[in-house]
Coordinates of C-alpha atoms and ligand atoms in Angstrom, one line a residue:
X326 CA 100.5 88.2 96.9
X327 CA 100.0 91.0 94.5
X328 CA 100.5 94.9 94.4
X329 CA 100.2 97.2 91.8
X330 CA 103.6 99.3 92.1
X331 CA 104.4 100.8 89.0
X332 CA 107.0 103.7 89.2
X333 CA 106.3 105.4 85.8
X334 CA 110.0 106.8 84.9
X335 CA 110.8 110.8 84.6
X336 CA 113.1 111.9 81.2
X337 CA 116.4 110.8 82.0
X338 CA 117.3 114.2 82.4
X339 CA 115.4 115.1 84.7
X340 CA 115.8 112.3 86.6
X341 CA 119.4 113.1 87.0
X342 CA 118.8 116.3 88.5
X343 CA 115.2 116.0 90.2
X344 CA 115.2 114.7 93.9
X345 CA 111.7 113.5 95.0
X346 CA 111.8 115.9 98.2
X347 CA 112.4 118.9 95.5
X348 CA 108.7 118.9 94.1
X349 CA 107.0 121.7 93.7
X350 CA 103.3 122.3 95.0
X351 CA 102.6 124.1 91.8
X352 CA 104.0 120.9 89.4
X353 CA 102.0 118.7 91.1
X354 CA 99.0 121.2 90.5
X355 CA 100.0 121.0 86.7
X356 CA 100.0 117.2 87.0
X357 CA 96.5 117.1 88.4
X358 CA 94.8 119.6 86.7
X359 CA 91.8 119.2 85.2
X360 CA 91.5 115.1 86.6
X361 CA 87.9 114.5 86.9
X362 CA 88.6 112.1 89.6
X363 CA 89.6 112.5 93.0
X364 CA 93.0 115.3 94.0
X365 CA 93.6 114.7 97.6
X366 CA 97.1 116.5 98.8
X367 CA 98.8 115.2 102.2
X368 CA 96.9 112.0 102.0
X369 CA 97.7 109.5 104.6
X370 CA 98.2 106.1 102.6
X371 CA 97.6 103.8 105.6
X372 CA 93.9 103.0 104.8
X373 CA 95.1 102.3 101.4
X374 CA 97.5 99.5 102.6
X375 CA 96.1 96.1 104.0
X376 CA 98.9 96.3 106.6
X377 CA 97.8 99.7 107.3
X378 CA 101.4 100.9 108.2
X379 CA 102.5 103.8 105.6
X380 CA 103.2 107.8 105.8
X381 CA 101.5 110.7 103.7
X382 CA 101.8 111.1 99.5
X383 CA 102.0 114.6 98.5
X384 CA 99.0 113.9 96.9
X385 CA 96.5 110.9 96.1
X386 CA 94.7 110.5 93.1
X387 CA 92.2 108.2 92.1
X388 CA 91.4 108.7 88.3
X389 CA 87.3 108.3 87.3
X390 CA 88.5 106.2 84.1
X391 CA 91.5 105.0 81.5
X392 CA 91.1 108.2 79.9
X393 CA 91.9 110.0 82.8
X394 CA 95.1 107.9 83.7
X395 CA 96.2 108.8 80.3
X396 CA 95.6 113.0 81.1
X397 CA 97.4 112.5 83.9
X398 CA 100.4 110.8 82.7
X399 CA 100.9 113.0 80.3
X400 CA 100.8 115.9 82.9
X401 CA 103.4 114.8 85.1
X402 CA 105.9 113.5 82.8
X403 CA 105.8 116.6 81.8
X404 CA 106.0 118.2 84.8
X405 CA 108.4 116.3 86.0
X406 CA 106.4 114.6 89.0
X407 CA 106.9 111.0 89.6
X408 CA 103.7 108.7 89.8
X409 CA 103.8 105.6 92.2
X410 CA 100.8 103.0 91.2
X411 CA 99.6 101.8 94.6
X412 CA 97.8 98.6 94.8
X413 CA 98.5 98.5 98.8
X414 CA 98.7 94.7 99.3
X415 CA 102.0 93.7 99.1
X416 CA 103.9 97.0 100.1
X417 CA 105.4 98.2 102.7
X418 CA 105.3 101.9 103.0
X419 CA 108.0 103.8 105.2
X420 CA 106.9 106.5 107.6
X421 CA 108.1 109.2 105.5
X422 CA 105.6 108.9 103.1
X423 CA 105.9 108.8 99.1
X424 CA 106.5 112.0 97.4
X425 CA 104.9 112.5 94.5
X426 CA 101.5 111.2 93.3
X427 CA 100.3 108.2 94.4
X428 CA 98.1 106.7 92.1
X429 CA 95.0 104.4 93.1
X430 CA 93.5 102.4 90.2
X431 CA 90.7 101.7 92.7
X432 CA 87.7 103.3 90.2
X433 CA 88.9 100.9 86.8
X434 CA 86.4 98.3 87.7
X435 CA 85.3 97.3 84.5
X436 CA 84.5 93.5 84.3
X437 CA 83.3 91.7 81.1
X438 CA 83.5 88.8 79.3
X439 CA 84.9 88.6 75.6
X440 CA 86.0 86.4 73.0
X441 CA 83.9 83.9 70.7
X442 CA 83.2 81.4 72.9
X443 CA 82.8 83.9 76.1
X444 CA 85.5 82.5 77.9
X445 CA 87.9 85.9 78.1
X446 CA 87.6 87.9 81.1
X447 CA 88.3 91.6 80.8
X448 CA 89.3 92.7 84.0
X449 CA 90.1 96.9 85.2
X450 CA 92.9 96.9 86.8
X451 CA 91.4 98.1 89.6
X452 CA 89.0 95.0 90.0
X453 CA 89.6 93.5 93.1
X454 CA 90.8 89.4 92.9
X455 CA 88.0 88.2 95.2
X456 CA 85.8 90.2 92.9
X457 CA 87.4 88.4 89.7
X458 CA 87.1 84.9 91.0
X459 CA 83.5 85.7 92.0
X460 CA 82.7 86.6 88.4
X461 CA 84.7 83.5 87.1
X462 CA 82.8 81.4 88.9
X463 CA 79.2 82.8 88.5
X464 CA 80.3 82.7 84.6
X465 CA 81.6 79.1 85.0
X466 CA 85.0 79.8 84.1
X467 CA 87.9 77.8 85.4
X468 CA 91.6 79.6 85.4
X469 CA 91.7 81.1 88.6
X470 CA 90.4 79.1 91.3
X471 CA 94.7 79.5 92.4
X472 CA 94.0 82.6 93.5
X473 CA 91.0 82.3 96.1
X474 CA 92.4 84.2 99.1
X475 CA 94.6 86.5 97.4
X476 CA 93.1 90.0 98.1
X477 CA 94.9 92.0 96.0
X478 CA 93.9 94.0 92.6
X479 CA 94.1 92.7 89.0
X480 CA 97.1 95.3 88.6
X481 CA 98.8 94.2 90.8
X482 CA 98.2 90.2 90.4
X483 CA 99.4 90.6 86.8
X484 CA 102.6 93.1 87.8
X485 CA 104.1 91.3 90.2
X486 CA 103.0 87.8 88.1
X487 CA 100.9 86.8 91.8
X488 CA 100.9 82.9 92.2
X489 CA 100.5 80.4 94.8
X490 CA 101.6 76.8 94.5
X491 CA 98.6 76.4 92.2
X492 CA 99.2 78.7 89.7
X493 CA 100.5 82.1 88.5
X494 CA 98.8 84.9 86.9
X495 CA 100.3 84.0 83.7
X496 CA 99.1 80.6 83.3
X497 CA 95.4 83.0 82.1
X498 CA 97.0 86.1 80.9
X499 CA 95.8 86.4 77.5
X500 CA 97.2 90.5 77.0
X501 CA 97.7 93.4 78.9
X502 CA 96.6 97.2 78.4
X503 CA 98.9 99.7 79.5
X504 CA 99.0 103.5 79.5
X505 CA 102.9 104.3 78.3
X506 CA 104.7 107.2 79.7
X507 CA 103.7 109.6 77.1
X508 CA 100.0 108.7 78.1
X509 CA 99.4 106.7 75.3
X510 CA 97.3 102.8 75.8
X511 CA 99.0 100.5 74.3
X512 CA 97.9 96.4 74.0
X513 CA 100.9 94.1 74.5
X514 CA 100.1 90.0 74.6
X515 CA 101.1 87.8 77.3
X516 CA 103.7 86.1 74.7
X517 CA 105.4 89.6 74.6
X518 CA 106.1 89.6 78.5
X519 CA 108.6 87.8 80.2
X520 CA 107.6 86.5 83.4
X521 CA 109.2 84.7 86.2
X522 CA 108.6 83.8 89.9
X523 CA 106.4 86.8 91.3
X524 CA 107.6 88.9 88.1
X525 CA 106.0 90.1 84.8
X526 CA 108.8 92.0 82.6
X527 CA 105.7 94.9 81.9
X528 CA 106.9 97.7 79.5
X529 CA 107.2 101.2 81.2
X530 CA 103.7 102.4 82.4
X531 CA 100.9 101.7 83.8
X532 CA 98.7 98.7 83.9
X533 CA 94.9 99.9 83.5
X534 CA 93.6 96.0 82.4
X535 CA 94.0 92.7 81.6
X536 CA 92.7 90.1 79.9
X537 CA 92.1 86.6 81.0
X538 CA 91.8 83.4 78.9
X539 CA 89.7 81.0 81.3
X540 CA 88.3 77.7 80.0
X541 CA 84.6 76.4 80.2
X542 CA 83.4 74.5 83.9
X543 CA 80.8 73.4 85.5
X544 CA 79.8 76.3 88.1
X545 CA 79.5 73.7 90.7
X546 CA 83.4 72.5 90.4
X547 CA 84.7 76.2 90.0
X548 CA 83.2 77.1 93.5
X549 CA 84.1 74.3 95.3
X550 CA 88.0 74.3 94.3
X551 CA 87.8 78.6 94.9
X552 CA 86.2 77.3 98.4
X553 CA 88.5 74.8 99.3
X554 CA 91.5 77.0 98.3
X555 CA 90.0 79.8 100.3
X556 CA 89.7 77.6 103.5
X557 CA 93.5 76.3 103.4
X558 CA 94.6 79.4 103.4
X559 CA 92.1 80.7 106.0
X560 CA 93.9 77.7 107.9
X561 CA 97.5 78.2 107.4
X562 CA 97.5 82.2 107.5
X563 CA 96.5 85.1 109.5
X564 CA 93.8 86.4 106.8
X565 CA 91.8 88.6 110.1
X566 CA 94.8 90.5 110.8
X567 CA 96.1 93.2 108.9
X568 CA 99.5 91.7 106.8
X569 CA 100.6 92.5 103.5
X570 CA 100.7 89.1 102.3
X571 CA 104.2 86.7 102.2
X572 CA 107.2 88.7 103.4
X573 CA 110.0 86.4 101.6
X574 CA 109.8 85.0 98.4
X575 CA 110.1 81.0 98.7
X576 CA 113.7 80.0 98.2
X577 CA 113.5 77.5 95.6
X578 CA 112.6 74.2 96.6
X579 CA 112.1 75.5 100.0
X580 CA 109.8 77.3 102.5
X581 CA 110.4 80.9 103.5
X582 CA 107.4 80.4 106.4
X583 CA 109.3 77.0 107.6
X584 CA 113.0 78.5 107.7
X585 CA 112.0 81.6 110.2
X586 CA 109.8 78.6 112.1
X587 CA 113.5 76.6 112.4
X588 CA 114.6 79.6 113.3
X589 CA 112.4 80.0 116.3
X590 CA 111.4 83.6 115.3
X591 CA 107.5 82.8 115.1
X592 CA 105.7 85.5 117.7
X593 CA 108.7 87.8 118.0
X594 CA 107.0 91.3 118.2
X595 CA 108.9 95.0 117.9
X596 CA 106.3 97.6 118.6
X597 CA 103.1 97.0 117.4
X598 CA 104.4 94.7 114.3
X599 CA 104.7 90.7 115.3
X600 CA 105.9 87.6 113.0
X601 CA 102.6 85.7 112.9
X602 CA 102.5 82.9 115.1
X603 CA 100.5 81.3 112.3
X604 CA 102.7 81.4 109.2
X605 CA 106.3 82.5 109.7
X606 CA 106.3 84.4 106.4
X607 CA 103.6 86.8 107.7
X608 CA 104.4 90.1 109.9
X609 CA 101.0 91.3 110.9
X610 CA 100.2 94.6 112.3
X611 CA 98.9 94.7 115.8
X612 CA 97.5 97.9 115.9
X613 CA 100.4 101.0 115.7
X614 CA 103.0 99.5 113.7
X615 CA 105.0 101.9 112.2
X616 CA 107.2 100.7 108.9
X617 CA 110.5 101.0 110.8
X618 CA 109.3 98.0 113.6
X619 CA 108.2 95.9 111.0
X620 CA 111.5 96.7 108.6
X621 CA 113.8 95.6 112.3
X622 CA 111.5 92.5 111.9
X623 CA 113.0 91.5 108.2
X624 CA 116.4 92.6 109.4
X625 CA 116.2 90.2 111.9
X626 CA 114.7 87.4 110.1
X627 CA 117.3 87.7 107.3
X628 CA 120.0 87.4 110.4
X629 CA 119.1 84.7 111.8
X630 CA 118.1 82.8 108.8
X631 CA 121.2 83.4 106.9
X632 CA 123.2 82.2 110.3
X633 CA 121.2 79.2 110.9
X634 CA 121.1 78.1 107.0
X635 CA 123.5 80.5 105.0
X636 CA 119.9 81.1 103.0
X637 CA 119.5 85.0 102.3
X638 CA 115.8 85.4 102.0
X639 CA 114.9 87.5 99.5
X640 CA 111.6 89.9 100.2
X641 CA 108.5 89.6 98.4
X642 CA 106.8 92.7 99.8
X643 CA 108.3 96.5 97.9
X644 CA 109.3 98.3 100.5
X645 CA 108.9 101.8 99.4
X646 CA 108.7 105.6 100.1
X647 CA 111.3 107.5 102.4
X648 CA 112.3 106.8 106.1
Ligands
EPU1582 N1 105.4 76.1 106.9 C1 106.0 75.9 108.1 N2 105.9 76.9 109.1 C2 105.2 78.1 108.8 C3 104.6 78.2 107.5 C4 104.7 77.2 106.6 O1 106.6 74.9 108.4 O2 105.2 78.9 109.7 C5 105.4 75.0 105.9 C6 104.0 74.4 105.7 O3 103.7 73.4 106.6 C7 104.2 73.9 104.3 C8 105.2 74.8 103.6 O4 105.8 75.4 104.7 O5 104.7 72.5 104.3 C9 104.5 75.7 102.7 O6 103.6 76.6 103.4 P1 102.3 77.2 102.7 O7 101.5 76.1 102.1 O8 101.6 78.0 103.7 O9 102.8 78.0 101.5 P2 103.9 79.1 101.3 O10 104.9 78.6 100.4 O11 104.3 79.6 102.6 C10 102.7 80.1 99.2 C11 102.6 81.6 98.7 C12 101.3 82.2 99.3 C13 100.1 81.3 99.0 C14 100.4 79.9 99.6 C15 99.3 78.9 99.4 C16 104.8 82.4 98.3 C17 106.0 83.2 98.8 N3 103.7 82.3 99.1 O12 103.0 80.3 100.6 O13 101.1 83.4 98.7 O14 99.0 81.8 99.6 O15 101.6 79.4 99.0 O16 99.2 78.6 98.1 O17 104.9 81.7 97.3 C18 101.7 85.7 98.8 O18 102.4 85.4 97.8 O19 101.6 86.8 99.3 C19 101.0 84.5 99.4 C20 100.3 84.6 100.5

């Protein structure tokens, strides 16, 4: 499942000197000036999260447009303030918060379709996946009918190169548009990216859109493959209950859920964060859970997993932010 987690980089020397906890409230009032979207400062990121586990940013901002990503990239490189790209489905934030600005693409929500035969999708990439399947469909385009459940954003889905066993995000991806770290957009094609299991090789920046190269299909067909997709998963994982999608990425040729079920771990609970008793590679939040019960949860799984098989599992989620 995807996120959009894009740390756009400082100069390397600043970097060298800068630690996160040393920024200033007045460079982070140069980054954000004159955004016409929103500036909120000691925002709490848990509503932002579909875990809804995660500490405070030094500040939030949610940019009206592209051109306002691009004003402020350009401000806090040079400024000096890191900007984290938050999509908030397949992160783990610690309790500490992120320091910084947190970026939310969640106003790029620009959907169209392109091309000479109307079968590219232009996505934001703050269009939610749900939302792009339900405009693939209506448009009868077939592509992504792999992706029905997923409830990330089309950052995100392209960043961290989402798939199931169906199909990955760049089976479609026709080209991305990026805003580089001097605040420049810049088009690179799929071709250009190297991508491999739940990982696009995307150029410093950040990801503001994509565009998808879907194929012609009767409306009819698209829906019912998207439904019956949808209801597998509905089936197999806990989709009511707030999770940040699969923990572990698959070992190859195995399953992550089906080693922690071997290993008896389905249902163990620290706190308020629980390894689903549907699908072992879910930790679902059951109300309270702080980062630090669900991260004893991974440490644990890894342990036993690795004694029982010898199999490190590797995570899928980011775990970011400070403890
Ligand atoms: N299984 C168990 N016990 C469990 C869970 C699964 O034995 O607790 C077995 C199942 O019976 C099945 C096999 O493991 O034979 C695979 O399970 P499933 O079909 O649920 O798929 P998955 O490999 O666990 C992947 C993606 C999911 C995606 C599903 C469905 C990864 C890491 N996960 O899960 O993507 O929804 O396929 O296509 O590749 C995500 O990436 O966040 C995500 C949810």
């Amino acid at each position: 499942m995807p996120v959009n987690t894009l740390m756009t980089r400082l100069p390397d020397n600043a970097r060298s000197h800068l630690k996160p906890s040393m920024i200033k409230h007045h460079d982070l009032i140069t980054a954000v000036r004159e955004i016409r979207g929103t500036v909120t400062f000691d925002a709490s990121l848990r509503e932002l999260t579909t875990l809804r586990i995660g500490g405070q940013a030094d500040a939030l901002v949610v940019p009206e447009d592209i051109e306002d990503v691009r004003r402020l990239v350009a401000q806090a490189y040079t400024a000096q303030v890191p900007l984290f790209v938050l999509g908030g489905t397949n992160v783990l934030i610690r309790d500490g918060g992120i320091r910084g600005i947190v970026v939310s693409l969640s106003k790029l929500t620009t959907i169209k379709v392109e091309g000479d035969e109307s079968t590219v999708v232009y996505a934001g990439a703050g269009v939610r996946m749900p939302t792009l399947l339900g405009f693939a469909g209506g448009q009868s385009l077939s592509g992504l009918e792999w992706a029905a459940g997923i409830p990330g954003t089309v950052g995100g889905a392209v960043v961290m190169n989402a798939g199931t066993h169906l199909g990955e995000m760049k089976d479609c991806l026709q080209a991305i548009q990026l805003v580089n770290s001097e605040g420049r957009m810049v088009v690179y094609p799929a071709s250009t990216l190297a991508f491999s299991y739940r990982k696009a090789n995307v150029p410093e920046g950040i990801v503001v859109g994509a565009w998808l190269q879907l194929t012609r299909s009767a409306q009819a067909k698209v829906e019912s493959a998207t439904k019956s997709y949808l209801q597998y998963r509905k089936n197999t994982q806990p989709l009511t209950q707030p999770n940040a999608g699969s923990v572990f990425k698959n070992p190859p040729k195995m399953s992550a859920g089906q080693l922690i079920e071997e290993a008896g771990l389905k249902g163990l609970r620290i706190g308020d964060a629980q390894i689903s008793s549907k699908h072992g590679n879910f930790i679902v939040n059951l109300g309270n859970a702080r980062a630090m019960d669900a991260i004893l949860l991974i440490k644990k799984i890894q342990q036993d997993v690795f004694h029982r098989t010898g199999i490190m599992l590797e995570l899928e989620w980011k775990i970011v932010g400070e403890g």
